[in-house]
Amino acid sequence: MTDEERSKEELRSELEALKARCERAERRATECERTFEALKAAIPDMMFRIGRDGRYLEFVPAKGLEPVLLPELFLKRKISDVMPPEFAVRSMHYVTLALETGETQVYEYELPLHGSPRRYQARVTVSGRDEVLALVRDITERKKDEEPRR
């Protein structure tokens, strides 16, 4: 076998190995995607991806839980552009704190929905270099149940 033939054979072998690695990576990516979709379906909370600048990047609705605004009114816009000022300032405090500390931040807030006040709990955790994932749960009924006990 000549040097040229040996080089061609080595290249073919390297290409086959690279192809096999790519196929494995594609299978892993597909598995991760399926796992993520299953988690989204199982989690009873609304999910918001929020950038460091306060921009809503993505929204995943929760079954039986209505957002305060329709997604088309807030997606790709900043919290401060679409929400009450006090809410925006407080939310950005926790977004920034989560990004700076790397620790999950939990807080409660109240916003009106169809004219009635609703209580929510937000769990904000880092999900990327410059973004967080906020899991939001309606806790109105739980808070009402707790009131008579006080």
Short mmCIF file of C-alpha atoms in Angstrom, two decimals:
data_model
loop_
_atom_site.label_atom_id
_atom_site.label_comp_id
_atom_site.label_asym_id
_atom_site.label_seq_id
_atom_site.Cartn_x
_atom_site.Cartn_y
_atom_site.Cartn_z
CA MET A 1 0.00 0.00 0.00
CA THR A 2 1.36 3.39 -0.99
CA ASP A 3 1.56 6.40 1.31
CA GLU A 4 -1.28 8.03 -0.64
CA GLU A 5 -3.52 4.97 -0.25
CA ARG A 6 -2.68 4.79 3.45
CA SER A 7 -3.59 8.49 3.87
CA LYS A 8 -6.89 7.98 2.05
CA GLU A 9 -7.69 4.97 4.24
CA GLU A 10 -6.89 6.95 7.41
CA LEU A 11 -9.11 9.81 6.22
CA ARG A 12 -11.97 7.38 5.47
CA SER A 13 -11.59 5.88 8.93
CA GLU A 14 -11.56 9.31 10.59
CA LEU A 15 -14.64 10.35 8.61
CA GLU A 16 -16.53 7.22 9.69
CA ALA A 17 -15.60 7.86 13.33
CA LEU A 18 -16.73 11.48 13.02
CA LYS A 19 -19.99 10.42 11.39
CA ALA A 20 -20.65 7.96 14.23
CA ARG A 21 -19.97 10.67 16.85
CA CYS A 22 -22.36 13.06 15.09
CA GLU A 23 -25.08 10.41 14.98
CA ARG A 24 -24.65 9.75 18.73
CA ALA A 25 -24.83 13.49 19.45
CA GLU A 26 -28.00 13.81 17.37
CA ARG A 27 -29.61 10.91 19.29
CA ARG A 28 -28.65 12.53 22.63
CA ALA A 29 -30.07 15.88 21.47
CA THR A 30 -33.33 14.20 20.48
CA GLU A 31 -33.51 12.44 23.86
CA CYS A 32 -32.88 15.73 25.67
CA GLU A 33 -35.59 17.42 23.62
CA ARG A 34 -38.08 14.67 24.50
CA THR A 35 -37.16 14.90 28.18
CA PHE A 36 -37.61 18.66 28.12
CA GLU A 37 -41.03 18.35 26.45
CA ALA A 38 -42.08 15.78 29.06
CA LEU A 39 -40.96 18.08 31.88
CA LYS A 40 -42.88 21.00 30.39
CA ALA A 41 -46.00 18.85 30.25
CA ALA A 42 -45.58 17.60 33.82
CA ILE A 43 -44.83 20.90 35.56
CA PRO A 44 -48.05 22.63 36.72
CA ASP A 45 -46.52 26.11 36.58
CA MET A 46 -46.28 28.77 33.89
CA MET A 47 -42.70 29.09 32.67
CA PHE A 48 -41.06 32.29 31.51
CA ARG A 49 -37.55 32.59 30.06
CA ILE A 50 -36.37 36.11 30.86
CA GLY A 51 -33.20 37.82 29.67
CA ARG A 52 -30.86 39.83 31.87
CA ASP A 53 -32.41 42.99 30.39
CA GLY A 54 -35.88 41.90 31.55
CA ARG A 55 -37.09 40.82 28.12
CA TYR A 56 -39.56 37.93 28.02
CA LEU A 57 -37.87 35.42 25.69
CA GLU A 58 -40.25 32.47 25.87
CA PHE A 59 -43.46 31.47 27.58
CA VAL A 60 -44.76 27.98 28.32
CA PRO A 61 -48.37 27.98 29.54
CA ALA A 62 -49.67 25.71 32.28
CA LYS A 63 -52.86 23.72 32.08
CA GLY A 64 -55.70 25.56 33.77
CA LEU A 65 -53.59 28.63 34.57
CA GLU A 66 -54.12 31.84 32.62
CA PRO A 67 -51.38 34.46 32.28
CA VAL A 68 -52.21 38.04 33.31
CA LEU A 69 -51.45 39.15 29.72
CA LEU A 70 -51.75 37.30 26.44
CA PRO A 71 -48.31 36.08 25.29
CA GLU A 72 -48.42 38.19 22.13
CA LEU A 73 -48.62 41.28 24.36
CA PHE A 74 -45.47 40.50 26.37
CA LEU A 75 -43.16 38.17 24.42
CA LYS A 76 -39.98 39.87 23.15
CA ARG A 77 -40.81 42.88 25.31
CA LYS A 78 -39.31 44.01 28.61
CA ILE A 79 -41.10 43.49 31.92
CA SER A 80 -40.96 47.25 32.50
CA ASP A 81 -42.75 47.88 29.19
CA VAL A 82 -45.78 45.68 29.87
CA MET A 83 -46.22 45.26 33.63
CA PRO A 84 -46.97 47.68 36.50
CA PRO A 85 -43.85 49.59 37.63
CA GLU A 86 -43.75 48.11 41.17
CA PHE A 87 -44.00 44.59 39.77
CA ALA A 88 -41.32 45.26 37.14
CA VAL A 89 -38.85 46.69 39.66
CA ARG A 90 -39.38 43.81 42.09
CA SER A 91 -39.16 41.16 39.37
CA MET A 92 -35.96 42.63 37.96
CA HIS A 93 -34.48 42.65 41.47
CA TYR A 94 -34.93 38.87 41.67
CA VAL A 95 -33.78 38.28 38.08
CA THR A 96 -30.58 40.20 38.80
CA LEU A 97 -30.09 38.52 42.18
CA ALA A 98 -30.46 35.06 40.64
CA LEU A 99 -27.94 35.90 37.90
CA GLU A 100 -25.44 37.42 40.34
CA THR A 101 -25.62 34.70 43.01
CA GLY A 102 -26.55 31.64 40.97
CA GLU A 103 -29.13 30.84 43.65
CA THR A 104 -32.84 30.26 43.07
CA GLN A 105 -34.92 33.22 44.22
CA VAL A 106 -38.46 32.71 45.51
CA TYR A 107 -40.96 35.52 46.01
CA GLU A 108 -44.69 36.15 46.06
CA TYR A 109 -46.68 38.91 44.44
CA GLU A 110 -50.22 39.96 43.60
CA LEU A 111 -51.64 40.98 40.21
CA PRO A 112 -55.22 41.41 39.01
CA LEU A 113 -56.75 38.90 36.62
CA HIS A 114 -60.18 39.75 35.19
CA GLY A 115 -60.62 42.41 37.88
CA SER A 116 -59.85 40.11 40.83
CA PRO A 117 -56.57 40.06 42.73
CA ARG A 118 -54.56 36.85 42.30
CA ARG A 119 -51.56 35.75 44.36
CA TYR A 120 -48.57 34.15 42.67
CA GLN A 121 -45.31 32.56 43.71
CA ALA A 122 -42.32 32.89 41.40
CA ARG A 123 -39.20 30.71 41.51
CA VAL A 124 -36.40 32.31 39.50
CA THR A 125 -33.34 30.27 38.59
CA VAL A 126 -30.43 30.76 36.19
CA SER A 127 -30.97 28.92 32.92
CA GLY A 128 -28.24 30.40 30.74
CA ARG A 129 -25.40 32.88 30.78
CA ASP A 130 -27.68 35.90 30.64
CA GLU A 131 -31.13 34.50 31.32
CA VAL A 132 -33.33 32.99 33.97
CA LEU A 133 -36.27 30.63 34.05
CA ALA A 134 -39.18 31.79 36.18
CA LEU A 135 -41.69 29.15 37.28
CA VAL A 136 -44.90 30.89 38.32
CA ARG A 137 -47.68 29.26 40.32
CA ASP A 138 -51.08 30.70 41.26
CA ILE A 139 -51.31 30.40 45.06
CA THR A 140 -54.51 32.41 45.52
CA GLU A 141 -56.58 29.51 46.88
CA ARG A 142 -53.81 28.40 49.24
CA LYS A 143 -53.53 31.92 50.61
CA LYS A 144 -57.32 32.12 51.09
CA ASP A 145 -57.23 28.81 52.98
CA GLU A 146 -54.43 30.12 55.23
CA GLU A 147 -56.23 33.38 56.14
CA PRO A 148 -58.83 31.92 58.56
CA ARG A 149 -56.02 30.19 60.49
CA ARG A 150 -54.31 33.45 61.33
#
